[in-house]
Coordinates of C-alpha atoms and ligand atoms in Angstrom, one line a residue:
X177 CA 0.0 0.0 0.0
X178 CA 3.3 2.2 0.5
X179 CA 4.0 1.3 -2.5
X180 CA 1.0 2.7 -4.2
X181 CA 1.4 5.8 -2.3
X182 CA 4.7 6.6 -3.6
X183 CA 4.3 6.8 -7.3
X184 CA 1.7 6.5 -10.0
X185 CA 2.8 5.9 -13.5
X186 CA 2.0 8.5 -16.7
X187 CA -1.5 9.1 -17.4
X188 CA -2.1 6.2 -15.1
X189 CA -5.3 6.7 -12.3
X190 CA -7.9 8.7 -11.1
X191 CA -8.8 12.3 -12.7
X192 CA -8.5 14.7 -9.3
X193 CA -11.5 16.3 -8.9
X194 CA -9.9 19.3 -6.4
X195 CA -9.1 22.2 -8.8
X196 CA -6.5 24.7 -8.7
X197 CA -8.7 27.5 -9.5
X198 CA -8.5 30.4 -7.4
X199 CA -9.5 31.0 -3.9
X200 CA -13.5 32.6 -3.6
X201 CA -13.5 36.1 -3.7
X202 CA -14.4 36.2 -0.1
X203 CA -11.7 34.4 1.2
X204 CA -9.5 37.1 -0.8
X205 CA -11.6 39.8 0.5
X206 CA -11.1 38.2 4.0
X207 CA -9.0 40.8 6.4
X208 CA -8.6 37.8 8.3
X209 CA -6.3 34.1 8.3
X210 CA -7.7 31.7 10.6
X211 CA -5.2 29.4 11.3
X212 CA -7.5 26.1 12.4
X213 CA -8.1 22.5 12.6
X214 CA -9.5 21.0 9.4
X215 CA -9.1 17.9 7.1
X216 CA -7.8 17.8 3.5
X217 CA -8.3 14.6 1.2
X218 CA -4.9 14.9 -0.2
X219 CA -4.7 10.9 -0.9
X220 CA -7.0 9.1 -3.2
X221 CA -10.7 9.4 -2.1
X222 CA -10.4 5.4 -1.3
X223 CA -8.5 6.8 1.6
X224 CA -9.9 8.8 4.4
X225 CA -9.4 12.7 4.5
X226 CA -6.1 13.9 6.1
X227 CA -6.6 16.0 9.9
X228 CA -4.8 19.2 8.7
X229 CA -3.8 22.4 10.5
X230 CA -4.5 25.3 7.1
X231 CA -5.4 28.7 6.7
X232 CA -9.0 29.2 6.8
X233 CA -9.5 25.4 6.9
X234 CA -7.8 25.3 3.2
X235 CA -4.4 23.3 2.2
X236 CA -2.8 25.2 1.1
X237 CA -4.4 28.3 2.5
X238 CA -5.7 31.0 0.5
X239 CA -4.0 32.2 -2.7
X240 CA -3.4 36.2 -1.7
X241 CA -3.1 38.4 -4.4
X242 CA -1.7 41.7 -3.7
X243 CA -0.4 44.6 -6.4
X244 CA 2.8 45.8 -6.1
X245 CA 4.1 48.6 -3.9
X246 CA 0.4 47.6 -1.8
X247 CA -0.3 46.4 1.3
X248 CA -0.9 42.6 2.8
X249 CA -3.5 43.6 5.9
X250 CA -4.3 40.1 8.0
X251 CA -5.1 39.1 10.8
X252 CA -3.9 36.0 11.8
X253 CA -6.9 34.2 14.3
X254 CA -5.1 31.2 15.7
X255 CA -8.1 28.9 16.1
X256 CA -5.4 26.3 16.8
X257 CA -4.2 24.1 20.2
X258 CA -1.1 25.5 20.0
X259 CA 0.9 29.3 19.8
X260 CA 1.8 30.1 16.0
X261 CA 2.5 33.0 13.8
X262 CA 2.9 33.4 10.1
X263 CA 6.1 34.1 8.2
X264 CA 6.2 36.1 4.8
X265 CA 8.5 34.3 3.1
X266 CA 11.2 36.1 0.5
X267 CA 9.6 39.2 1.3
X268 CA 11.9 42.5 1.8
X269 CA 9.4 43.1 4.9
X270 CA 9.2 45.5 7.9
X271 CA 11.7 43.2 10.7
X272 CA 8.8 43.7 12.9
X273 CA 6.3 41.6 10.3
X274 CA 8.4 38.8 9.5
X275 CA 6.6 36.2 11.9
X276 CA 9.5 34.8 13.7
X277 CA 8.5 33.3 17.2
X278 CA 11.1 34.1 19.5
X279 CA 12.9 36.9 17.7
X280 CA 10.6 39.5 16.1
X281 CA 7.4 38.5 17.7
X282 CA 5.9 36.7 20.4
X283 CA 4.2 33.2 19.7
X284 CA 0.2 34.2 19.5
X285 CA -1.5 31.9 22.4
X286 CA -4.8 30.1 21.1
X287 CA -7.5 31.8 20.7
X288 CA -5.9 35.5 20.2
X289 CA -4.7 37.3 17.5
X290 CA -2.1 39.0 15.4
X291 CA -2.3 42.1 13.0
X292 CA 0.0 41.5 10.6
X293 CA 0.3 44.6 7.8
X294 CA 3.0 45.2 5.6
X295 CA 4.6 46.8 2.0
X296 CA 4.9 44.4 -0.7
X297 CA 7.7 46.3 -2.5
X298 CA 8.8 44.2 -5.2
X299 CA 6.1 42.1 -7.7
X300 CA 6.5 38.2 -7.6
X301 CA 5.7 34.7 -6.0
X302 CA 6.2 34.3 -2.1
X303 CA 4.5 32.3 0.3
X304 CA 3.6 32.7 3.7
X305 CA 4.1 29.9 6.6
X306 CA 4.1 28.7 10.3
X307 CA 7.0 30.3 11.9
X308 CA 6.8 28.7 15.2
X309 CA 7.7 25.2 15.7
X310 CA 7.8 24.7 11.9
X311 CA 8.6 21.9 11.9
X312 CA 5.4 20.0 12.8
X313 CA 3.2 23.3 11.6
X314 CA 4.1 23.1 8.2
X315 CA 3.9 19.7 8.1
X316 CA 0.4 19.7 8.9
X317 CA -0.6 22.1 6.5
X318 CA 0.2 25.6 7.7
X319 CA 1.3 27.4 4.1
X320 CA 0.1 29.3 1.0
X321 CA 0.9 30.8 -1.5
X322 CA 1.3 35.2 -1.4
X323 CA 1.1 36.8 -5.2
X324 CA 2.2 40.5 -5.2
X325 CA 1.5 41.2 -9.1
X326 CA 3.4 43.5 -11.5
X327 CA 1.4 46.6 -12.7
X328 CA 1.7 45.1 -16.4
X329 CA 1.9 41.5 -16.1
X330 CA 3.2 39.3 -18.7
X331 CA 1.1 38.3 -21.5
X332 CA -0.1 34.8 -20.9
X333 CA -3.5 33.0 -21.4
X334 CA -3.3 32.2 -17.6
X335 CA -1.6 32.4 -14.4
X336 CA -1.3 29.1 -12.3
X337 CA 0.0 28.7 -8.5
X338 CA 1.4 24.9 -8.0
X339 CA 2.5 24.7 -4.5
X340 CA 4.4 21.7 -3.8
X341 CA 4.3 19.2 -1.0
X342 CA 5.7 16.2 0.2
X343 CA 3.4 14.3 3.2
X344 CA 4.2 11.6 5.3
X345 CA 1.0 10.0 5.7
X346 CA 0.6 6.6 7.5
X347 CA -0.8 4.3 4.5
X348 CA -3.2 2.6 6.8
X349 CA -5.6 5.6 7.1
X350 CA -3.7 8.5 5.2
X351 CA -2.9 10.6 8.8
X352 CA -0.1 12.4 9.1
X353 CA 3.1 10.1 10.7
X354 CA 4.2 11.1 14.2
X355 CA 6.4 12.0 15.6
X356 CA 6.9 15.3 13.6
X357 CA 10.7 15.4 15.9
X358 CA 11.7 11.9 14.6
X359 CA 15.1 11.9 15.5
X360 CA 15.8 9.9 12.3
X361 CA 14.2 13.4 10.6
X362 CA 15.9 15.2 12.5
X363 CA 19.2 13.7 12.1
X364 CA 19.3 12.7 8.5
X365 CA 17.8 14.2 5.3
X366 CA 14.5 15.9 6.8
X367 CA 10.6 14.6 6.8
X368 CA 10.6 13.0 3.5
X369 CA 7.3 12.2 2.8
X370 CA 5.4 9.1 0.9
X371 CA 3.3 11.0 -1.2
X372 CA 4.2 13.6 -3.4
X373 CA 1.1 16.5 -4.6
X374 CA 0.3 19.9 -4.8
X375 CA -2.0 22.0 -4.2
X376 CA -3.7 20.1 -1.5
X377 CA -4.1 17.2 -3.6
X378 CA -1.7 13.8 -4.5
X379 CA -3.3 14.1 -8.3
X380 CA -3.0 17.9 -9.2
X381 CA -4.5 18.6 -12.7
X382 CA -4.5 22.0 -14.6
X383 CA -6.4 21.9 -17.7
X384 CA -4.9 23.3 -20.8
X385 CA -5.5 24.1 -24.4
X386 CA -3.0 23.5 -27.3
X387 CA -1.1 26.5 -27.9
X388 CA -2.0 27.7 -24.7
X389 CA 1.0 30.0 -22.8
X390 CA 0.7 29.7 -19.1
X391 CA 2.8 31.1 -16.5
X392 CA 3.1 28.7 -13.7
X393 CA 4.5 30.1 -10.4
X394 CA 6.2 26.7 -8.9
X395 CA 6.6 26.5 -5.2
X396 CA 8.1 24.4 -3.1
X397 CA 6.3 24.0 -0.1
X398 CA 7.8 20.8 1.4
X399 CA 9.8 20.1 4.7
X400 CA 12.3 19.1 3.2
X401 CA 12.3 17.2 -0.4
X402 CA 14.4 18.5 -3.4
X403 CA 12.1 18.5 -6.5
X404 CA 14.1 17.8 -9.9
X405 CA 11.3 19.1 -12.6
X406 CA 11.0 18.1 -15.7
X407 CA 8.8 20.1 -18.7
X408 CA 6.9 17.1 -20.7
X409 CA 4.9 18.3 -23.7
X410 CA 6.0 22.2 -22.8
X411 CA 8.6 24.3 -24.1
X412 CA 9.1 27.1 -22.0
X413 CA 11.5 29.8 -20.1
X414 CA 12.4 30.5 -16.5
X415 CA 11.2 34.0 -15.8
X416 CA 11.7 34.8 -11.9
X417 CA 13.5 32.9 -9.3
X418 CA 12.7 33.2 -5.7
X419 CA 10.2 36.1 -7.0
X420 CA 12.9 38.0 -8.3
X421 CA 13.2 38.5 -12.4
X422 CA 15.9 37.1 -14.1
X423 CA 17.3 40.6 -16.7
X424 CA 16.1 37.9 -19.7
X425 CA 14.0 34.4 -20.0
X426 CA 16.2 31.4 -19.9
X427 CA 14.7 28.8 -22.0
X428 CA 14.3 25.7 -19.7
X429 CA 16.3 22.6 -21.3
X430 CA 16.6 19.4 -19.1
X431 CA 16.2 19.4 -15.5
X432 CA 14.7 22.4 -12.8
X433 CA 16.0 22.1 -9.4
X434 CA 13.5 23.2 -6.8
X435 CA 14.9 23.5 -3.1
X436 CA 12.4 23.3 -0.3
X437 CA 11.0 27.0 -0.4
X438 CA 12.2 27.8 -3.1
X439 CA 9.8 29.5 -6.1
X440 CA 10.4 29.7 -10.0
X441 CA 8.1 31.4 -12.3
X442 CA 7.9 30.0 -15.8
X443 CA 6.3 30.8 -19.1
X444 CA 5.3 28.2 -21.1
X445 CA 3.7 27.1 -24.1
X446 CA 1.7 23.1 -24.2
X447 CA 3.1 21.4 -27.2
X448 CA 0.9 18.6 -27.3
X449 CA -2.0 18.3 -29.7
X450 CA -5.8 18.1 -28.1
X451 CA -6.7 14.8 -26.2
X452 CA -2.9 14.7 -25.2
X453 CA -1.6 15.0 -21.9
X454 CA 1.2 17.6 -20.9
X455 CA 2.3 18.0 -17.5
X456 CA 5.6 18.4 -14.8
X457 CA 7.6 15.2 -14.3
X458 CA 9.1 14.6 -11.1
X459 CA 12.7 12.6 -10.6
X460 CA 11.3 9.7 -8.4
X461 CA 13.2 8.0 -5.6
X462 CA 14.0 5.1 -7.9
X463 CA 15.4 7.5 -10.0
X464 CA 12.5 7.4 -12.7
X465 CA 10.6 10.6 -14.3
X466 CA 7.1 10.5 -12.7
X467 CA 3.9 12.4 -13.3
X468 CA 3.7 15.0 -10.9
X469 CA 1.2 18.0 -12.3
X470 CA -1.1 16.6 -15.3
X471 CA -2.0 19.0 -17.8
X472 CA -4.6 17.1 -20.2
X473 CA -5.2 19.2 -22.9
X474 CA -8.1 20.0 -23.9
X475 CA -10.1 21.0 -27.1
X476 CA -11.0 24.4 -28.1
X477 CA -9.8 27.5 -29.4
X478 CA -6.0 27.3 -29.5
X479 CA -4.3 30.3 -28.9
X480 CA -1.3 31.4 -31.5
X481 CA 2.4 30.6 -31.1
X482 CA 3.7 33.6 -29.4
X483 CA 7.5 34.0 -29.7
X484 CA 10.3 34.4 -26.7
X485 CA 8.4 36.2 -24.0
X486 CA 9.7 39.1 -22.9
X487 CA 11.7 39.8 -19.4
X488 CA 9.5 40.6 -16.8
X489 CA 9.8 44.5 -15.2
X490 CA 12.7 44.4 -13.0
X491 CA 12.0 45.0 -9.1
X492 CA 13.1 48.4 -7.4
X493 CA 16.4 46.9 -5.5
X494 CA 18.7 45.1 -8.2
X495 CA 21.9 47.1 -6.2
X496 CA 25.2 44.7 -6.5
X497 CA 26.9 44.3 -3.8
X498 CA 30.4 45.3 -3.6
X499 CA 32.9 42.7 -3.8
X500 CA 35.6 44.5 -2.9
X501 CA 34.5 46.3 0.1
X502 CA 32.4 43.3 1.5
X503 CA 32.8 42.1 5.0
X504 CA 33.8 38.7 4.9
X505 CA 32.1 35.7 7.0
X506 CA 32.0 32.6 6.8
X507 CA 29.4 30.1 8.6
X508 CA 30.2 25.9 8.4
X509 CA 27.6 23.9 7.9
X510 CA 28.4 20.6 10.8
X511 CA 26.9 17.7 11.8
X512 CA 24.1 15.4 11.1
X513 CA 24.5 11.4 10.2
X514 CA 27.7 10.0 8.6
X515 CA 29.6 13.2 9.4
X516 CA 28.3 13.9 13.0
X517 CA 30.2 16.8 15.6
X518 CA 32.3 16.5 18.0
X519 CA 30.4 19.4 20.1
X520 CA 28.8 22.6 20.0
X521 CA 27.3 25.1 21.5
X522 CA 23.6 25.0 22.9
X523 CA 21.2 27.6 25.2
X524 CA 25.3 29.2 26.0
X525 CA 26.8 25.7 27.1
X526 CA 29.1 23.9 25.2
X527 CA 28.4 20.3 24.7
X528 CA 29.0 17.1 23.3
X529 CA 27.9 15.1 20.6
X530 CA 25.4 12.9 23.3
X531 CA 24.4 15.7 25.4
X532 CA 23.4 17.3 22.2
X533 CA 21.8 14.6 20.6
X534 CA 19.8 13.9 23.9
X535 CA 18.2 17.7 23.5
X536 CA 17.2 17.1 19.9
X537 CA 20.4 19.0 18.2
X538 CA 21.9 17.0 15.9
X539 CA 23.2 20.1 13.3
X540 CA 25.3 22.9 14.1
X541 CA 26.3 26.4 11.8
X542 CA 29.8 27.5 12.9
X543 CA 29.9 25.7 16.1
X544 CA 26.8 26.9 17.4
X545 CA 23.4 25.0 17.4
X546 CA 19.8 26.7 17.5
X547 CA 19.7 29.8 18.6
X548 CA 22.0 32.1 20.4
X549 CA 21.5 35.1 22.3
X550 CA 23.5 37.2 19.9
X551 CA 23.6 37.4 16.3
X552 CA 26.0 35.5 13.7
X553 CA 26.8 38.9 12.6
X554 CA 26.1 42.9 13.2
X555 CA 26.1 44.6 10.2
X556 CA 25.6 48.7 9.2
X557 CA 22.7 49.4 6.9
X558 CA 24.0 49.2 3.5
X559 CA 27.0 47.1 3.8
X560 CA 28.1 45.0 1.3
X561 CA 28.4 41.4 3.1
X562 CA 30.3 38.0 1.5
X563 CA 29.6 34.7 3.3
X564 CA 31.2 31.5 2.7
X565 CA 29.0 28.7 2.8
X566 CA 30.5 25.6 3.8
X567 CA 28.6 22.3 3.4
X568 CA 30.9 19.9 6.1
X569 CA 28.0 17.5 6.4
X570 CA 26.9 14.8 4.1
X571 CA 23.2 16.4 3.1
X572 CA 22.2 19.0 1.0
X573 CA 20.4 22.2 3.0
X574 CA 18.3 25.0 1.5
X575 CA 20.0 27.6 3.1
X576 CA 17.1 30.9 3.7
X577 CA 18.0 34.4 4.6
X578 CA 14.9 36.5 5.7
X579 CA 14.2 39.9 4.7
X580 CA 16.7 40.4 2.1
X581 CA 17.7 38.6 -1.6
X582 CA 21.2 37.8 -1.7
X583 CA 23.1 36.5 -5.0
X584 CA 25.7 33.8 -5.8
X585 CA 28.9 34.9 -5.8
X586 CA 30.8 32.6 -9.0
X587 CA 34.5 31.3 -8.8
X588 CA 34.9 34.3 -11.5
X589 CA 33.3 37.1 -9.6
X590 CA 30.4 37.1 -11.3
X591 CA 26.6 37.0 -9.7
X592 CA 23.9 34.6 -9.8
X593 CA 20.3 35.5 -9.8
X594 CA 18.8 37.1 -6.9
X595 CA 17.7 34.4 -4.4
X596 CA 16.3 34.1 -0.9
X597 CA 17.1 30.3 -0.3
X598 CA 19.7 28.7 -2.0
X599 CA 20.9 24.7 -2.0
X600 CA 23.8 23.7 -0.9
X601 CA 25.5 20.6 -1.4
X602 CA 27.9 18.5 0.4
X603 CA 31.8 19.9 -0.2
X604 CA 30.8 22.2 -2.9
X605 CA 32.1 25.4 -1.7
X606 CA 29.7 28.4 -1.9
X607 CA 29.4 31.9 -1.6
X608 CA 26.4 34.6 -1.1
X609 CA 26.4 38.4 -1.1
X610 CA 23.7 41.3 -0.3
X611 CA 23.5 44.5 0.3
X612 CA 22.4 44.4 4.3
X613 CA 19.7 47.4 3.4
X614 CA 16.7 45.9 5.7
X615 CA 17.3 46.9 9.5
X616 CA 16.4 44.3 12.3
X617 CA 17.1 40.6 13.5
X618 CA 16.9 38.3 10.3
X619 CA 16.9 34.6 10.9
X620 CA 19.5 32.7 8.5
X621 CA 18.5 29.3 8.4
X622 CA 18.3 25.7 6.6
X623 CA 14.7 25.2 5.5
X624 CA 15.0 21.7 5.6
X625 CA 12.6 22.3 8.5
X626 CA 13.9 19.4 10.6
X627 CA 17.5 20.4 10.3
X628 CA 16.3 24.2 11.4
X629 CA 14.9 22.5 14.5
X630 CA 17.6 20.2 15.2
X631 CA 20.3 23.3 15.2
X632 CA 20.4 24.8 11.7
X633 CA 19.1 28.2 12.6
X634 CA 21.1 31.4 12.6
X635 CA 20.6 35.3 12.7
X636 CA 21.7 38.4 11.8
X637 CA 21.1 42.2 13.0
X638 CA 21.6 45.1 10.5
X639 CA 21.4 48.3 12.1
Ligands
LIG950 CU1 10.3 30.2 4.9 CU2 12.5 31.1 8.2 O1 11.4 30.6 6.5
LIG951 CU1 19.6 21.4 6.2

């Protein structure tokens, strides 16, 4: 029955009945989040429903729309057991609206309330997420998708949000596997889950036309699986990465590698004739491509090949940092199975490896596991800031700097894309830089969530 669970073969199964459409107008219209118990049938309907923590009772909560340069107004109402608050993730966000229990905020108790009510300055796809214990929260359902729209969007037939997830269900009756703190979780790759969906559902299906151009806004939303894409029946170009713009489309060619919170926007065109099937393949644990978003294609008025879209506006802070004049850090990456640590640093006691592992912390960034009582580093507003990344463990992390965008730094001096959570693998040296222009305490952090809680989690204060 695991078995089953795990993957479904092309064009195989049932036809998914829950849609992707968007969200009623009066959930959008909502000043509210309700952050409550609900139940989601994200396995086939011969399996029960799943007991979810979402948003207004949705997974994935509410698709929220905002224009550019607006405002996001909402109140989170934790209807929940437990104390949570929402992050804003990949945001360039007032420090005192990013959501962070513990650092910019207090947890909100059950039954009260939070005002959350921000800028949105730059146009693209974020998400929003439990930020306390999010670990477990997440897990259970706590995300959704946050669209701040350019004033002239691209020209596209449509505009689909695929938000990615990963569940570990129990295959007996589909509920979610506890404990969310496995220490096998914590210790090795993350909660990888048994069956692979989107948009609240194992079978997501976005109907298409032939001809049609689409622009799908891809995010990963899992704990901690990589997603290794795959176009089938598509041609198309990455657009935006992490909501930023790239300067010009990159026509996608082989494989898309989406980190856990990680977002890329694409344009693309369905190939495939009516009564075909287009779709995004997944790279499956048995190293197969797998059906992951169907696209059936349907009959009707085809649309005209349109040429190479055209680069999306560019948002207001594109600033470089400064190589030269950069403050240098670097932060090691430590611990975890097969490479373990010797000690660390925990709650301002130096410990060992058992001590350690007897608290939960299996992971470490430069010696110190979870959080500390002062930052990784202070930094002036506007300084240009290099930091080494090094990857001493044996796993791959999705490494996630809050409030600001940050680029790769190549071998050659050159810059990546803007990104706000980038992967990094095992002895494959790697090296950010911003420009630290958003005052406050700004978590850096692994969002393999499990690794996060186990130790992975940093922070930073620009001035
Ligand atoms: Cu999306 Cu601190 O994370
Ligand atoms: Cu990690």
């Amino acid at each position: 029955m695991a078995g089953e669970m795990t993957r479904r073969a092309f064009c195989a199964g049932t036809v998914g009945t829950a849609g992707l459409a968007a969200l009623p107008l009066s959930a959008q219209e909502a000043a509210t989040l309700t952050a409550r118990v609900s139940t989601a049938q994200l396995a086939p309907v011969s399996y029960p429903a799943t007991a979810v923590w979402a948003y207004d009772g949705q997974l994935p909560g509410p698709v929220l729309r905002v224009p550019q340069g607006g405002r996001v107004t909402r109140q989170l109402v934790n209807a929940l057991p437990v104390p949570t608050s929402i992050h804003w993730h990949g945001i360039r966000i007032d420090n005192a609206m990013d959501g962070v229990a513990g650092l910019t905020q207090d947890p909100v108790p059950p039954g009260e309330t939070f005002d959350y009510d921000f800028a949105v300055p730059d146009a693209g796809t974020y998400w929003y997420h439990a930020h306390t214990n999010s670990m477990e929260q997440v897990a259970r359902g706590l995300a959704g998708a946050l669209i701040v729209e350019e004033a002239e969007p691209p020209e596209v037939d449509r505009d689909e949000v695929i938000l990615f997830d990963d569940w570990l269900l129990n295959p007996e009756d589909a509920q979610f596997m506890e404990p969310f703190n496995h220490p096998m979780s914590l210790s090795h790759a993350g909660r990888m889950g048994n069956l692979l969906g989107a948009n609240g559902t194992y079978d997501p299906v976005v109907a298409t036309r032939p001809k049609e151009r689409l622009r799908l806004r891809l995010i990963n939303g899992a704990n901690a699986r990589v997603f290794i894409l795959r176009l089938h029946e598509l041609t198309g170009w990455t657009v935006a990465l992490d909501g930023m713009p790239l300067p010009a489309p990159e026509a996608v060619e082989g494989e898309l590698t989406l980190a856990p919170a990680q977002r890329v926007d694409l344009i693309v065109d369905v190939v495939a004739e009516a009564g075909a099937e287009a779709g995004l393949l997944h790279l499956g644990d048995d190293d197969s491509w797998q059906v992951l978003v169907r696209m059936p294609v349907e009959s009707g008025a085809a649309s005209v090949v349109r040429g190479v879209p055209v680069p999306l506006p560019p948002n207001p802070r594109v600033e470089l940092p400064s190589l030269e004049t950069a403050r240098r850090l670097e932060m090691v990456m430590e611990g975890g199975a097969m490479a373990g640590m010797a000690s660390a640093r925990f709650e301002g006691k130096d410990m060992g490896f058992r001590e350690l592992a007897g608290r939960g912390q299996f992971w470490a960034l430069s010696g110190q596991s979870g959080m500390s009582d002062t930052p990784f580093a202070r930094l002036e507003r506007g300084e240009s800031v290099r930091l080494k990344l090094t990857n001493a463990t044996v796993f791959p992390h999705a490494m996630h700097l809050h409030g600001m965008h940050f680029r790769e730094v190549h071998p050659d001096g050159s810059f990546g894309p803007m990104r706000d959570t980038i992967l990094s693998l095992p002895d494959e040296p790697l090296e950010i830089a911003f420009v630290a222009d958003n005052p406050g305490k700004w978590l850096l952090h692994c969002h393999m969530l499990a690794h996060a809680a186990a130790g992975m989690i940093s922070w930073i204060e620009v001035a």
